[in-house]
Tab-separated table of C-alpha atoms in Angstrom:
chain	number	residue	atom	x	y	z
A	1	UNK	CA	32.166	-32.171	39.728
A	2	UNK	CA	31.993	-28.744	38.116
A	3	UNK	CA	28.440	-28.823	36.776
A	4	UNK	CA	24.915	-28.605	38.044
A	5	UNK	CA	21.916	-29.437	35.939
A	6	UNK	CA	20.424	-26.719	33.778
A	7	UNK	CA	17.090	-27.270	35.559
A	8	UNK	CA	18.538	-26.278	38.930
A	9	UNK	CA	20.124	-23.194	37.405
A	10	UNK	CA	16.791	-22.242	35.829
A	11	UNK	CA	14.899	-22.680	39.097
A	12	UNK	CA	17.409	-20.480	40.896
A	13	UNK	CA	16.906	-17.830	38.217
A	14	UNK	CA	13.118	-17.971	38.669
A	15	UNK	CA	13.449	-17.655	42.447
A	16	UNK	CA	15.709	-14.598	42.188
A	17	UNK	CA	14.298	-11.516	43.951
A	18	UNK	CA	11.850	-13.475	46.129
A	19	UNK	CA	13.746	-14.671	49.174
A	20	UNK	CA	14.439	-11.314	50.786
A	21	UNK	CA	13.543	-11.197	54.447
A	22	UNK	CA	10.138	-9.515	54.895
A	23	UNK	CA	9.881	-6.705	57.361
A	24	UNK	CA	13.612	-6.590	58.060
A	25	UNK	CA	14.475	-3.372	59.860
A	26	UNK	CA	17.499	-1.211	59.265
A	27	UNK	CA	20.401	-2.582	61.295
A	28	UNK	CA	21.399	-1.276	64.674
A	29	UNK	CA	24.973	-0.987	65.871
A	30	UNK	CA	28.026	0.113	63.857
A	31	UNK	CA	26.561	-0.686	60.442
A	32	UNK	CA	23.481	1.411	61.132
A	33	UNK	CA	25.582	4.447	61.958
A	34	UNK	CA	26.633	4.525	58.289
A	35	UNK	CA	23.010	5.270	57.310
A	36	UNK	CA	22.365	9.028	57.323
A	37	UNK	CA	18.964	10.482	58.078
A	38	UNK	CA	16.688	10.220	55.054
A	39	UNK	CA	16.521	13.350	52.935
A	40	UNK	CA	12.946	13.826	51.812
A	41	UNK	CA	11.431	10.644	53.283
A	42	UNK	CA	9.710	8.657	50.516
A	43	UNK	CA	11.121	10.847	47.749
A	44	UNK	CA	12.306	8.907	44.718
A	45	UNK	CA	15.372	10.721	43.384
A	46	UNK	CA	19.131	10.805	43.832
A	47	UNK	CA	19.338	11.855	47.486
A	48	UNK	CA	23.086	12.433	47.706
A	49	UNK	CA	25.774	13.978	45.478
A	50	UNK	CA	28.469	12.131	43.554
A	51	UNK	CA	26.495	9.903	41.182
A	52	UNK	CA	27.545	9.640	37.547
A	53	UNK	CA	25.256	11.085	34.894
A	54	UNK	CA	24.321	7.535	33.814
A	55	UNK	CA	23.478	6.540	37.402
A	56	UNK	CA	21.283	9.615	37.786
A	57	UNK	CA	19.465	8.717	34.569
A	58	UNK	CA	18.962	5.146	35.807
A	59	UNK	CA	17.461	6.457	39.044
A	60	UNK	CA	15.177	8.802	37.095
A	61	UNK	CA	13.979	5.907	34.916
A	62	UNK	CA	13.218	3.701	37.940
A	63	UNK	CA	11.529	6.549	39.806
A	64	UNK	CA	9.297	7.298	36.815
A	65	UNK	CA	7.952	3.762	37.143
A	66	UNK	CA	7.360	4.305	40.849
A	67	UNK	CA	5.462	7.510	40.095
A	68	UNK	CA	3.368	5.668	37.517
A	69	UNK	CA	2.282	3.124	40.138
A	70	UNK	CA	3.756	0.124	38.310
A	71	UNK	CA	3.334	-3.257	40.022
A	72	UNK	CA	5.861	-5.811	41.128
A	73	UNK	CA	5.251	-8.936	39.037
A	74	UNK	CA	7.127	-12.207	39.461
A	75	UNK	CA	9.396	-12.581	36.409
A	76	UNK	CA	8.390	-9.166	35.077
A	77	UNK	CA	10.812	-7.168	32.968
A	78	UNK	CA	12.616	-10.099	31.384
A	79	UNK	CA	11.191	-9.976	27.879
A	80	UNK	CA	13.224	-9.747	24.676
A	81	UNK	CA	13.680	-6.022	25.311
A	82	UNK	CA	13.909	-4.118	28.621
A	83	UNK	CA	10.524	-2.989	29.888
A	84	UNK	CA	7.518	-4.043	31.929
A	85	UNK	CA	5.972	-7.411	31.086
A	86	UNK	CA	3.139	-9.504	32.447
A	87	UNK	CA	4.334	-11.638	35.328
A	88	UNK	CA	3.898	-15.252	36.326
A	89	UNK	CA	2.354	-17.092	39.253
A	90	UNK	CA	4.919	-18.055	41.848
A	91	UNK	CA	3.756	-21.432	43.243
A	92	UNK	CA	5.278	-20.554	46.616
A	93	UNK	CA	3.560	-17.150	46.965
A	94	UNK	CA	-0.248	-16.854	47.002
A	95	UNK	CA	0.094	-13.064	46.616
A	96	UNK	CA	1.313	-13.613	43.037
A	97	UNK	CA	-2.058	-14.889	41.780
A	98	UNK	CA	-2.716	-11.626	39.906
A	99	UNK	CA	0.806	-11.189	38.529
A	100	UNK	CA	-0.097	-12.648	35.094
A	101	UNK	CA	-2.720	-9.869	34.791
A	102	UNK	CA	-0.322	-7.040	35.671
A	103	UNK	CA	2.387	-5.328	33.645
A	104	UNK	CA	5.355	-4.833	35.898
A	105	UNK	CA	8.853	-5.736	37.018
A	106	UNK	CA	10.580	-8.026	39.425
A	107	UNK	CA	13.699	-6.730	41.206
A	108	UNK	CA	16.211	-7.496	38.450
A	109	UNK	CA	13.747	-6.571	35.723
A	110	UNK	CA	13.552	-3.046	37.160
A	111	UNK	CA	17.353	-2.751	37.385
A	112	UNK	CA	17.698	-3.981	33.807
A	113	UNK	CA	15.158	-1.434	32.552
A	114	UNK	CA	16.615	1.489	34.525
A	115	UNK	CA	20.141	1.045	33.209
A	116	UNK	CA	18.946	0.323	29.668
A	117	UNK	CA	17.044	3.616	29.719
A	118	UNK	CA	20.104	5.352	31.124
A	119	UNK	CA	22.566	4.066	28.546
A	120	UNK	CA	20.550	3.057	25.484
A	121	UNK	CA	22.011	-0.451	25.772
A	122	UNK	CA	20.792	-3.629	27.487
A	123	UNK	CA	23.797	-3.794	29.834
A	124	UNK	CA	22.265	-5.739	32.706
A	125	UNK	CA	20.085	-8.389	31.113
A	126	UNK	CA	19.725	-11.190	33.655
A	127	UNK	CA	18.708	-12.053	37.182
A	128	UNK	CA	20.108	-10.484	40.364
A	129	UNK	CA	23.237	-12.640	40.484
A	130	UNK	CA	24.158	-11.902	36.861
A	131	UNK	CA	23.730	-8.180	37.512
A	132	UNK	CA	25.848	-8.178	40.651
A	133	UNK	CA	28.619	-10.226	39.030
A	134	UNK	CA	28.596	-8.106	35.893
A	135	UNK	CA	31.904	-7.750	34.067
A	136	UNK	CA	31.048	-4.027	33.943
A	137	UNK	CA	31.718	-3.553	37.651
A	138	UNK	CA	33.651	-0.398	38.480
A	139	UNK	CA	33.855	-1.158	42.200
A	140	UNK	CA	32.435	-3.615	44.731
A	141	UNK	CA	31.555	-3.127	48.393
A	142	UNK	CA	31.105	-5.676	51.171
A	143	UNK	CA	28.270	-5.781	53.677
A	144	UNK	CA	30.768	-4.864	56.410
A	145	UNK	CA	31.420	-1.514	54.719
A	146	UNK	CA	27.809	-0.463	55.214
A	147	UNK	CA	26.455	2.417	53.141
A	148	UNK	CA	29.155	5.000	53.801
A	149	UNK	CA	31.130	4.415	50.542
A	150	UNK	CA	28.075	4.074	48.295
A	151	UNK	CA	26.777	6.547	45.734
A	152	UNK	CA	23.307	6.884	44.222
A	153	UNK	CA	22.873	4.381	41.410
A	154	UNK	CA	24.916	1.619	43.067
A	155	UNK	CA	23.206	-1.773	43.134
A	156	UNK	CA	22.498	-3.380	46.513
A	157	UNK	CA	22.162	-7.175	46.718
A	158	UNK	CA	20.946	-9.735	49.226
A	159	UNK	CA	21.804	-13.424	49.542
A	160	UNK	CA	25.068	-15.362	49.452
A	161	UNK	CA	27.875	-15.596	46.896
A	162	UNK	CA	26.271	-18.815	45.640
A	163	UNK	CA	22.702	-17.526	45.586
A	164	UNK	CA	21.851	-13.824	45.330
A	165	UNK	CA	18.112	-13.359	45.448
A	166	UNK	CA	17.283	-9.637	45.563
A	167	UNK	CA	18.677	-6.445	44.055
A	168	UNK	CA	17.755	-2.748	44.361
A	169	UNK	CA	19.064	0.663	43.314
A	170	UNK	CA	20.577	2.885	45.987
A	171	UNK	CA	19.253	6.463	46.141
A	172	UNK	CA	21.474	7.809	48.908
A	173	UNK	CA	20.496	8.884	52.433
A	174	UNK	CA	19.789	5.288	53.439
A	175	UNK	CA	17.055	4.860	50.802
A	176	UNK	CA	16.618	2.590	47.798
A	177	UNK	CA	14.127	2.047	44.992
A	178	UNK	CA	13.033	-1.541	44.505
A	179	UNK	CA	10.540	-4.005	43.103
A	180	UNK	CA	9.969	-5.853	46.356
A	181	UNK	CA	7.275	-8.535	46.243
A	182	UNK	CA	4.011	-9.643	44.686
A	183	UNK	CA	0.973	-7.658	45.753
A	184	UNK	CA	2.919	-4.387	46.033
A	185	UNK	CA	3.856	-1.627	43.645
A	186	UNK	CA	7.384	-0.423	43.002
A	187	UNK	CA	8.526	1.546	46.021
A	188	UNK	CA	11.125	3.581	47.871
A	189	UNK	CA	12.330	1.739	50.982
A	190	UNK	CA	14.813	2.080	53.814
A	191	UNK	CA	17.912	0.019	53.019
A	192	UNK	CA	17.793	-3.276	54.929
A	193	UNK	CA	21.277	-4.003	56.299
A	194	UNK	CA	20.186	-6.913	58.460
A	195	UNK	CA	19.664	-10.517	57.437
A	196	UNK	CA	21.166	-11.480	54.118
A	197	UNK	CA	22.501	-8.150	52.874
A	198	UNK	CA	25.559	-9.133	50.813
A	199	UNK	CA	27.034	-5.900	49.486
A	200	UNK	CA	26.881	-3.582	46.484
A	201	UNK	CA	28.359	-2.989	43.067
A	202	UNK	CA	28.939	0.202	41.081
A	203	UNK	CA	28.230	-0.212	37.370
A	204	UNK	CA	30.731	1.069	34.809
A	205	UNK	CA	28.670	2.058	31.790
A	206	UNK	CA	31.722	2.888	29.672
A	207	UNK	CA	33.940	0.573	27.633
A	208	UNK	CA	34.713	-2.723	29.365
A	209	UNK	CA	38.207	-2.876	30.814
A	210	UNK	CA	40.326	-6.031	30.971
A	211	UNK	CA	40.408	-9.413	29.238
A	212	UNK	CA	36.831	-10.443	28.416
A	213	UNK	CA	35.810	-13.973	27.428
A	214	UNK	CA	32.672	-16.102	27.238
A	215	UNK	CA	32.044	-19.333	29.140
A	216	UNK	CA	30.126	-22.305	27.806
A	217	UNK	CA	28.105	-25.033	29.473
A	218	UNK	CA	25.472	-24.817	32.199
A	219	UNK	CA	25.838	-25.128	35.948
A	220	UNK	CA	29.603	-24.544	35.811
A	221	UNK	CA	30.988	-23.826	39.279
A	222	UNK	CA	33.675	-21.320	40.120
A	223	UNK	CA	35.977	-22.242	43.010
A	224	UNK	CA	37.829	-20.382	45.743
A	225	UNK	CA	41.068	-22.093	44.683
A	226	UNK	CA	42.170	-23.602	41.334
A	227	UNK	CA	41.125	-27.119	42.318
A	228	UNK	CA	38.052	-29.295	41.843
A	229	UNK	CA	38.078	-30.039	45.575
A	230	UNK	CA	37.964	-26.348	46.531
A	231	UNK	CA	34.892	-24.669	47.967
A	232	UNK	CA	32.241	-23.620	45.474
A	233	UNK	CA	31.655	-19.920	44.974
A	234	UNK	CA	29.086	-19.465	42.189
A	235	UNK	CA	27.697	-21.505	39.293
A	236	UNK	CA	27.125	-20.011	35.846
A	237	UNK	CA	23.559	-21.009	34.862
A	238	UNK	CA	24.569	-20.818	31.190
A	239	UNK	CA	27.105	-19.167	28.883
A	240	UNK	CA	28.308	-16.001	30.621
A	241	UNK	CA	30.557	-13.079	29.698
A	242	UNK	CA	33.405	-12.901	32.215
A	243	UNK	CA	36.471	-10.767	32.852
A	244	UNK	CA	39.722	-12.719	33.355
A	245	UNK	CA	42.513	-11.132	35.406
A	246	UNK	CA	45.162	-13.829	34.998
A	247	UNK	CA	45.663	-17.602	34.571
A	248	UNK	CA	47.920	-20.285	35.989
A	249	UNK	CA	48.766	-23.968	35.633
A	250	UNK	CA	47.253	-25.965	38.513
A	251	UNK	CA	45.166	-29.143	38.878
A	252	UNK	CA	44.442	-30.945	35.563
A	253	UNK	CA	40.730	-31.278	34.787
A	254	UNK	CA	39.120	-33.748	32.413
A	255	UNK	CA	35.671	-32.973	31.026
A	256	UNK	CA	33.789	-33.611	27.790
A	257	UNK	CA	36.818	-35.269	26.253
A	258	UNK	CA	39.207	-32.421	27.085
A	259	UNK	CA	42.082	-32.262	29.575
A	260	UNK	CA	43.517	-28.951	30.738
A	261	UNK	CA	45.527	-27.828	33.761
A	262	UNK	CA	44.974	-24.094	33.191
A	263	UNK	CA	42.709	-22.116	35.505
A	264	UNK	CA	41.603	-18.485	35.217
A	265	UNK	CA	41.032	-16.017	38.039
A	266	UNK	CA	37.796	-14.027	37.670
A	267	UNK	CA	38.034	-10.794	39.694
A	268	UNK	CA	34.302	-10.077	39.554
A	269	UNK	CA	33.622	-13.399	41.328
A	270	UNK	CA	36.839	-13.495	43.374
A	271	UNK	CA	37.027	-17.086	42.213
A	272	UNK	CA	38.686	-19.488	39.781
A	273	UNK	CA	37.321	-21.494	36.865
A	274	UNK	CA	38.992	-24.181	34.791
A	275	UNK	CA	39.839	-22.973	31.283
A	276	UNK	CA	37.977	-25.984	29.906
A	277	UNK	CA	34.800	-23.957	30.326
A	278	UNK	CA	36.131	-20.754	28.748
A	279	UNK	CA	35.729	-20.373	25.007
A	280	UNK	CA	39.141	-20.106	23.369
A	281	UNK	CA	42.467	-21.939	23.442
A	282	UNK	CA	43.575	-24.028	26.423
A	283	UNK	CA	45.923	-21.191	27.457
A	284	UNK	CA	44.164	-17.884	26.866
A	285	UNK	CA	45.913	-15.462	24.565
A	286	UNK	CA	47.092	-12.110	25.973
A	287	UNK	CA	46.144	-13.074	29.555
A	288	UNK	CA	49.097	-12.861	31.994
A	289	UNK	CA	50.204	-15.613	34.354
A	290	UNK	CA	48.962	-15.206	37.923
A	291	UNK	CA	51.610	-14.432	40.489
A	292	UNK	CA	49.487	-15.595	43.444
């Protein structure tokens, strides 16, 4: 009802970063008009003003790895500490055969490293979906908004709300730095607004704002309404730190010997989750009642 198996969640995590659409061109039409001409084609640096000091440091950290010729490696960058690691063979990608011999990053491993270098803290440990849905989000942007509102250091993601599979760091001027695929080195690319581009998030590297809690369980689905019959939005692969905006009494849920009719609204997911899967009392302390 509200769970998926841990195995499925793990497999989704391993496939993160790989299902981007190869060779996708920059979009034409209204969305493309939001992409300015590239400043310094191929240059890895903040290519527009307005970025925070932390975002500029994250870009510098990622670009240093580009300059060093570091490889993309499947699963790279997800060791106990941020940094390049030897990769793994992806059974679905013959180009990954040398990844276990190469120190490198996958897409989310590079993002994790860049922001850890920028802040001195492992803020974005996880795969692409965990990084996009971070409780440290300062602002989110939809695919329909294009690139016009973005600043250097924002994180671009591809996929769906249920399955985000690629993430990159925006540089400005229609460019991004990314760990793209096996057999290539880290690179600067044109932003791909076609296909499965989902949107972007701006990371707040300061103190976390709001009511923060921790979920438990694996494969726990969030819903678009506070009901078990509602459409699924995203499943937590394991215990996850979340920000709760408000809570309300709605459909009772029975699971693991517990019954609870309280549901919490998670603004970073734009979705609801039953309080059964949030660590704490049945009705969360200090969290207001939703008025919607």
